[in-house]
């Protein structure tokens, strides 16, 4: 599937500020025919492209002068498909650690008891969260705890991803958080938004994504930007600024064409 994406993020400050280094995680991975570029205002004084500690792309930029605006536009065209398998799980502890609430652990045990194999359990978990939760858009803020999403039966895509990950880890299944885009535009406000979903490690397969927000296995209808043990490691833009008494305002625009 071909994706053409333009994602603009705009920070406006009430007075000129000094920008800290910014980490950008808006370049896709696991795709082919990639054509990606950043347009950044003000122009960075330096730039470093690298891989994150978890093996996905990120760009660090720095700025010399003060500014009252920071504008970051990420644009690319890519072809999605099946990612190559990997034979060895990298850094397994980060993908298994975490304090799992007992209600979540019991939820996991109950589902696992009804499934014959791990793949069957993962499909059951995906479909269960899809059918039992009220899914909504929450543009800002961090994910809820897994137990809150399970208790309320409601959450945004990142909340369902966190619950899915905790459920898997409670059974010893390595799982991670992924941020990216999706081909579908099933949003009540009619706008495009960043999407989040979990991936689990399957022996002989590698990382496999599941999307409980839509109740499907991830195939070529998703584009991944960043993956990490938790949401914090996948923030699309991470950085700060210095300015006494200065407030900031964030806006964004996301355009996705799929063919």
mmCIF file of C-alpha atoms in Angstrom:
data_model
loop_
_atom_site.group_PDB
_atom_site.id
_atom_site.type_symbol
_atom_site.label_atom_id
_atom_site.label_comp_id
_atom_site.label_asym_id
_atom_site.label_seq_id
_atom_site.Cartn_x
_atom_site.Cartn_y
_atom_site.Cartn_z
ATOM 1 C CA UNK A 1 0.000 0.000 0.000
ATOM 2 C CA UNK A 2 1.277 3.476 -0.859
ATOM 3 C CA UNK A 3 1.153 6.193 1.792
ATOM 4 C CA UNK A 4 1.749 9.883 1.143
ATOM 5 C CA UNK A 5 1.906 11.853 4.385
ATOM 6 C CA UNK A 6 2.319 15.491 5.357
ATOM 7 C CA UNK A 7 2.405 16.124 9.101
ATOM 8 C CA UNK A 8 2.845 19.695 10.359
ATOM 9 C CA UNK A 9 3.413 20.537 14.024
ATOM 10 C CA UNK A 10 3.393 24.172 15.118
ATOM 11 C CA UNK A 11 4.385 25.614 18.495
ATOM 12 C CA UNK A 12 3.714 29.305 19.101
ATOM 13 C CA UNK A 13 5.259 31.046 22.096
ATOM 14 C CA UNK A 14 3.939 34.185 23.789
ATOM 15 C CA UNK A 15 7.451 35.685 23.690
ATOM 16 C CA UNK A 16 10.811 34.715 22.168
ATOM 17 C CA UNK A 17 12.291 31.607 23.800
ATOM 18 C CA UNK A 18 15.491 29.632 23.675
ATOM 19 C CA UNK A 19 14.792 26.147 22.322
ATOM 20 C CA UNK A 20 16.335 23.059 23.826
ATOM 21 C CA UNK A 21 17.438 20.169 21.651
ATOM 22 C CA UNK A 22 14.473 18.493 19.983
ATOM 23 C CA UNK A 23 14.155 14.783 19.201
ATOM 24 C CA UNK A 24 11.968 14.013 16.175
ATOM 25 C CA UNK A 25 10.409 10.581 15.664
ATOM 26 C CA UNK A 26 8.384 11.109 12.496
ATOM 27 C CA UNK A 27 10.380 9.095 9.963
ATOM 28 C CA UNK A 28 8.824 5.717 9.105
ATOM 29 C CA UNK A 29 10.658 2.416 9.256
ATOM 30 C CA UNK A 30 10.027 -1.072 7.890
ATOM 31 C CA UNK A 31 8.912 0.371 4.547
ATOM 32 C CA UNK A 32 10.250 0.562 0.985
ATOM 33 C CA UNK A 33 10.499 3.328 -1.620
ATOM 34 C CA UNK A 34 10.899 5.824 1.207
ATOM 35 C CA UNK A 35 11.231 9.520 0.380
ATOM 36 C CA UNK A 36 11.294 11.522 3.609
ATOM 37 C CA UNK A 37 12.233 15.067 4.528
ATOM 38 C CA UNK A 38 11.900 17.523 7.403
ATOM 39 C CA UNK A 39 11.217 21.238 6.914
ATOM 40 C CA UNK A 40 11.995 23.046 10.170
ATOM 41 C CA UNK A 41 11.551 26.698 11.172
ATOM 42 C CA UNK A 42 13.750 28.186 12.511
ATOM 43 C CA UNK A 43 16.564 26.420 10.677
ATOM 44 C CA UNK A 44 18.489 24.152 13.074
ATOM 45 C CA UNK A 45 22.130 24.961 13.717
ATOM 46 C CA UNK A 46 22.937 21.250 13.685
ATOM 47 C CA UNK A 47 21.237 17.917 13.006
ATOM 48 C CA UNK A 48 21.988 14.290 13.844
ATOM 49 C CA UNK A 49 20.154 11.300 12.351
ATOM 50 C CA UNK A 50 20.467 8.089 14.327
ATOM 51 C CA UNK A 51 18.669 5.028 15.665
ATOM 52 C CA UNK A 52 16.988 5.098 19.055
ATOM 53 C CA UNK A 53 18.143 2.666 21.763
ATOM 54 C CA UNK A 54 15.298 0.449 20.557
ATOM 55 C CA UNK A 55 16.313 0.396 16.895
ATOM 56 C CA UNK A 56 13.911 2.856 15.264
ATOM 57 C CA UNK A 57 14.868 6.146 13.554
ATOM 58 C CA UNK A 58 15.071 9.492 15.306
ATOM 59 C CA UNK A 59 16.553 12.880 14.474
ATOM 60 C CA UNK A 60 18.037 15.283 17.024
ATOM 61 C CA UNK A 61 18.259 18.984 16.151
ATOM 62 C CA UNK A 62 19.608 22.044 17.970
ATOM 63 C CA UNK A 63 19.011 25.774 17.610
ATOM 64 C CA UNK A 64 21.229 28.809 18.186
ATOM 65 C CA UNK A 65 18.885 31.812 18.159
ATOM 66 C CA UNK A 66 15.741 32.691 20.094
ATOM 67 C CA UNK A 67 12.375 32.327 18.365
ATOM 68 C CA UNK A 68 8.661 32.757 19.005
ATOM 69 C CA UNK A 69 7.696 29.819 16.785
ATOM 70 C CA UNK A 70 8.796 26.240 16.121
ATOM 71 C CA UNK A 71 7.375 24.635 12.983
ATOM 72 C CA UNK A 72 8.191 21.060 11.997
ATOM 73 C CA UNK A 73 6.851 19.557 8.777
ATOM 74 C CA UNK A 74 7.474 15.886 8.051
ATOM 75 C CA UNK A 75 6.666 14.636 4.545
ATOM 76 C CA UNK A 76 7.156 11.261 2.896
ATOM 77 C CA UNK A 77 5.881 8.724 0.410
ATOM 78 C CA UNK A 78 6.402 5.040 1.070
ATOM 79 C CA UNK A 79 5.240 1.553 0.193
ATOM 80 C CA UNK A 80 4.233 -0.695 3.076
ATOM 81 C CA UNK A 81 4.467 -4.460 3.146
ATOM 82 C CA UNK A 82 5.484 -7.386 5.297
ATOM 83 C CA UNK A 83 8.550 -6.617 7.382
ATOM 84 C CA UNK A 84 11.422 -9.132 7.370
ATOM 85 C CA UNK A 85 11.490 -11.516 10.288
ATOM 86 C CA UNK A 86 14.194 -11.399 12.953
ATOM 87 C CA UNK A 87 15.653 -14.423 14.673
ATOM 88 C CA UNK A 88 16.628 -12.907 18.007
ATOM 89 C CA UNK A 89 14.692 -10.695 20.419
ATOM 90 C CA UNK A 90 16.735 -7.554 21.213
ATOM 91 C CA UNK A 91 17.003 -6.478 24.861
ATOM 92 C CA UNK A 92 14.195 -8.705 26.192
ATOM 93 C CA UNK A 93 13.936 -7.236 29.748
ATOM 94 C CA UNK A 94 12.448 -3.845 28.692
ATOM 95 C CA UNK A 95 9.689 -5.646 26.825
ATOM 96 C CA UNK A 96 8.756 -7.857 29.786
ATOM 97 C CA UNK A 97 9.204 -5.580 32.808
ATOM 98 C CA UNK A 98 6.422 -3.686 34.525
ATOM 99 C CA UNK A 99 4.205 -3.798 37.576
ATOM 100 C CA UNK A 100 1.049 -5.516 36.389
ATOM 101 C CA UNK A 101 -2.170 -4.873 38.310
ATOM 102 C CA UNK A 102 -3.820 -8.066 39.545
ATOM 103 C CA UNK A 103 -7.092 -7.308 37.772
ATOM 104 C CA UNK A 104 -5.197 -7.060 34.486
ATOM 105 C CA UNK A 105 -3.282 -10.254 35.250
ATOM 106 C CA UNK A 106 -6.536 -12.101 36.000
ATOM 107 C CA UNK A 107 -8.066 -10.751 32.787
ATOM 108 C CA UNK A 108 -5.059 -12.160 30.939
ATOM 109 C CA UNK A 109 -5.293 -15.570 32.631
ATOM 110 C CA UNK A 110 -8.992 -15.858 31.849
ATOM 111 C CA UNK A 111 -8.478 -15.108 28.160
ATOM 112 C CA UNK A 112 -5.431 -17.349 27.929
ATOM 113 C CA UNK A 113 -7.363 -20.275 29.414
ATOM 114 C CA UNK A 114 -9.865 -20.058 26.559
ATOM 115 C CA UNK A 115 -7.221 -19.937 23.791
ATOM 116 C CA UNK A 116 -5.349 -22.930 22.457
ATOM 117 C CA UNK A 117 -2.167 -21.216 21.259
ATOM 118 C CA UNK A 118 -0.410 -17.897 21.769
ATOM 119 C CA UNK A 119 -1.458 -16.589 18.310
ATOM 120 C CA UNK A 120 -5.053 -17.545 19.108
ATOM 121 C CA UNK A 121 -4.809 -15.731 22.425
ATOM 122 C CA UNK A 122 -3.471 -12.591 20.732
ATOM 123 C CA UNK A 123 -6.333 -12.594 18.218
ATOM 124 C CA UNK A 124 -8.812 -13.113 21.036
ATOM 125 C CA UNK A 125 -7.296 -10.228 23.012
ATOM 126 C CA UNK A 126 -7.451 -7.941 19.972
ATOM 127 C CA UNK A 127 -11.100 -8.746 19.315
ATOM 128 C CA UNK A 128 -12.072 -8.618 22.993
ATOM 129 C CA UNK A 129 -10.678 -5.127 23.503
ATOM 130 C CA UNK A 130 -12.299 -3.976 20.271
ATOM 131 C CA UNK A 131 -15.749 -5.245 21.230
ATOM 132 C CA UNK A 132 -15.664 -4.453 24.969
ATOM 133 C CA UNK A 133 -14.311 -0.895 24.937
ATOM 134 C CA UNK A 134 -15.679 2.470 23.926
ATOM 135 C CA UNK A 135 -12.964 4.021 21.791
ATOM 136 C CA UNK A 136 -12.567 7.781 21.479
ATOM 137 C CA UNK A 137 -10.059 10.455 20.475
ATOM 138 C CA UNK A 138 -8.001 12.222 23.125
ATOM 139 C CA UNK A 139 -5.573 14.483 21.221
ATOM 140 C CA UNK A 140 -3.253 15.279 24.137
ATOM 141 C CA UNK A 141 -2.028 13.653 27.324
ATOM 142 C CA UNK A 142 -0.310 10.419 28.231
ATOM 143 C CA UNK A 143 -1.937 7.007 28.197
ATOM 144 C CA UNK A 144 -4.119 5.830 31.062
ATOM 145 C CA UNK A 145 -2.991 2.953 33.210
ATOM 146 C CA UNK A 146 -3.919 -0.487 31.972
ATOM 147 C CA UNK A 147 -6.173 -1.109 34.982
ATOM 148 C CA UNK A 148 -8.116 2.137 34.390
ATOM 149 C CA UNK A 149 -8.831 1.234 30.772
ATOM 150 C CA UNK A 150 -9.898 -2.268 31.808
ATOM 151 C CA UNK A 151 -12.100 -0.933 34.621
ATOM 152 C CA UNK A 152 -13.832 1.809 32.616
ATOM 153 C CA UNK A 153 -13.977 -0.029 29.307
ATOM 154 C CA UNK A 154 -13.065 3.173 27.477
ATOM 155 C CA UNK A 155 -9.986 4.842 26.057
ATOM 156 C CA UNK A 156 -8.027 6.212 23.130
ATOM 157 C CA UNK A 157 -5.809 4.063 20.912
ATOM 158 C CA UNK A 158 -2.785 4.571 23.189
ATOM 159 C CA UNK A 159 -4.807 3.407 26.198
ATOM 160 C CA UNK A 160 -5.811 0.182 24.481
ATOM 161 C CA UNK A 161 -2.198 -0.350 23.428
ATOM 162 C CA UNK A 162 -0.993 -0.011 27.033
ATOM 163 C CA UNK A 163 -3.649 -2.465 28.262
ATOM 164 C CA UNK A 164 -2.772 -4.939 25.509
ATOM 165 C CA UNK A 165 0.940 -4.714 26.397
ATOM 166 C CA UNK A 166 0.329 -5.208 30.125
ATOM 167 C CA UNK A 167 -1.933 -8.183 29.435
ATOM 168 C CA UNK A 168 0.753 -9.845 27.301
ATOM 169 C CA UNK A 169 3.615 -9.123 29.690
ATOM 170 C CA UNK A 170 1.683 -10.611 32.603
ATOM 171 C CA UNK A 171 1.868 -13.919 30.697
ATOM 172 C CA UNK A 172 5.548 -13.572 29.787
ATOM 173 C CA UNK A 173 4.912 -12.447 26.199
ATOM 174 C CA UNK A 174 7.310 -9.617 25.158
ATOM 175 C CA UNK A 175 5.404 -6.561 23.941
ATOM 176 C CA UNK A 176 6.142 -2.962 22.953
ATOM 177 C CA UNK A 177 4.363 0.322 22.145
ATOM 178 C CA UNK A 178 4.274 1.616 18.550
ATOM 179 C CA UNK A 179 3.375 5.077 17.254
ATOM 180 C CA UNK A 180 2.475 5.697 13.611
ATOM 181 C CA UNK A 181 -0.280 6.189 11.049
ATOM 182 C CA UNK A 182 -3.152 4.085 9.746
ATOM 183 C CA UNK A 183 -4.898 3.910 6.403
ATOM 184 C CA UNK A 184 -8.387 4.104 7.891
ATOM 185 C CA UNK A 185 -9.916 7.455 8.864
ATOM 186 C CA UNK A 186 -12.671 6.266 11.190
ATOM 187 C CA UNK A 187 -12.608 9.257 13.528
ATOM 188 C CA UNK A 188 -15.682 11.120 14.822
ATOM 189 C CA UNK A 189 -14.138 14.524 14.104
ATOM 190 C CA UNK A 190 -13.273 13.603 10.507
ATOM 191 C CA UNK A 191 -9.614 14.496 11.006
ATOM 192 C CA UNK A 192 -6.434 12.471 10.756
ATOM 193 C CA UNK A 193 -4.505 11.710 13.950
ATOM 194 C CA UNK A 194 -1.423 9.830 15.002
ATOM 195 C CA UNK A 195 -2.232 6.243 15.862
ATOM 196 C CA UNK A 196 -0.831 3.807 18.421
ATOM 197 C CA UNK A 197 -0.875 0.033 18.639
ATOM 198 C CA UNK A 198 1.062 -2.788 20.350
ATOM 199 C CA UNK A 199 3.512 -5.270 18.899
ATOM 200 C CA UNK A 200 4.435 -8.643 20.388
ATOM 201 C CA UNK A 201 7.451 -10.814 19.802
ATOM 202 C CA UNK A 202 6.648 -14.170 18.196
ATOM 203 C CA UNK A 203 9.421 -16.719 17.871
ATOM 204 C CA UNK A 204 10.241 -17.338 14.206
ATOM 205 C CA UNK A 205 8.186 -14.338 13.118
ATOM 206 C CA UNK A 206 9.639 -11.310 14.900
ATOM 207 C CA UNK A 207 7.591 -8.285 15.918
ATOM 208 C CA UNK A 208 3.919 -8.619 14.961
ATOM 209 C CA UNK A 209 1.465 -5.764 15.388
ATOM 210 C CA UNK A 210 -2.129 -5.960 16.586
ATOM 211 C CA UNK A 211 -4.609 -3.087 16.478
ATOM 212 C CA UNK A 212 -7.285 -3.446 19.182
ATOM 213 C CA UNK A 213 -8.710 -0.028 18.227
ATOM 214 C CA UNK A 214 -9.886 -1.573 14.941
ATOM 215 C CA UNK A 215 -9.893 -5.235 15.969
ATOM 216 C CA UNK A 216 -7.383 -6.344 13.330
ATOM 217 C CA UNK A 217 -3.896 -7.747 12.890
ATOM 218 C CA UNK A 218 -1.494 -5.097 11.584
ATOM 219 C CA UNK A 219 -0.531 -5.649 7.939
ATOM 220 C CA UNK A 220 0.158 -3.083 5.210
ATOM 221 C CA UNK A 221 -2.487 -0.603 6.397
ATOM 222 C CA UNK A 222 -0.221 0.817 9.090
ATOM 223 C CA UNK A 223 3.007 2.844 8.951
ATOM 224 C CA UNK A 224 5.199 2.672 12.054
ATOM 225 C CA UNK A 225 7.259 5.686 13.125
ATOM 226 C CA UNK A 226 8.697 4.648 16.466
ATOM 227 C CA UNK A 227 8.668 1.670 18.819
ATOM 228 C CA UNK A 228 9.766 1.449 22.450
ATOM 229 C CA UNK A 229 8.909 -0.416 25.659
ATOM 230 C CA UNK A 230 6.462 2.370 26.607
ATOM 231 C CA UNK A 231 4.738 5.432 25.184
ATOM 232 C CA UNK A 232 7.363 7.902 26.447
ATOM 233 C CA UNK A 233 9.956 6.460 24.097
ATOM 234 C CA UNK A 234 7.754 7.052 21.050
ATOM 235 C CA UNK A 235 6.758 10.708 21.472
ATOM 236 C CA UNK A 236 6.784 12.239 17.949
ATOM 237 C CA UNK A 237 8.539 15.417 19.169
ATOM 238 C CA UNK A 238 10.428 15.565 22.445
ATOM 239 C CA UNK A 239 12.090 18.716 23.726
ATOM 240 C CA UNK A 240 11.644 21.903 25.702
ATOM 241 C CA UNK A 241 12.330 25.630 25.842
ATOM 242 C CA UNK A 242 13.516 28.342 28.220
ATOM 243 C CA UNK A 243 11.585 31.556 28.755
ATOM 244 C CA UNK A 244 10.406 33.260 31.943
ATOM 245 C CA UNK A 245 6.630 33.432 32.105
ATOM 246 C CA UNK A 246 6.259 32.263 28.515
ATOM 247 C CA UNK A 247 3.282 30.161 27.467
ATOM 248 C CA UNK A 248 3.070 27.927 24.411
ATOM 249 C CA UNK A 249 0.287 26.866 22.071
ATOM 250 C CA UNK A 250 0.357 23.687 20.011
ATOM 251 C CA UNK A 251 -1.485 22.984 16.761
ATOM 252 C CA UNK A 252 -1.049 20.341 14.082
ATOM 253 C CA UNK A 253 -2.243 19.297 10.651
ATOM 254 C CA UNK A 254 -2.044 15.779 9.250
ATOM 255 C CA UNK A 255 -2.810 14.784 5.669
ATOM 256 C CA UNK A 256 -2.661 11.143 4.582
ATOM 257 C CA UNK A 257 -3.327 9.811 1.099
ATOM 258 C CA UNK A 258 -3.504 6.074 0.570
ATOM 259 C CA UNK A 259 -3.444 4.290 -2.751
#
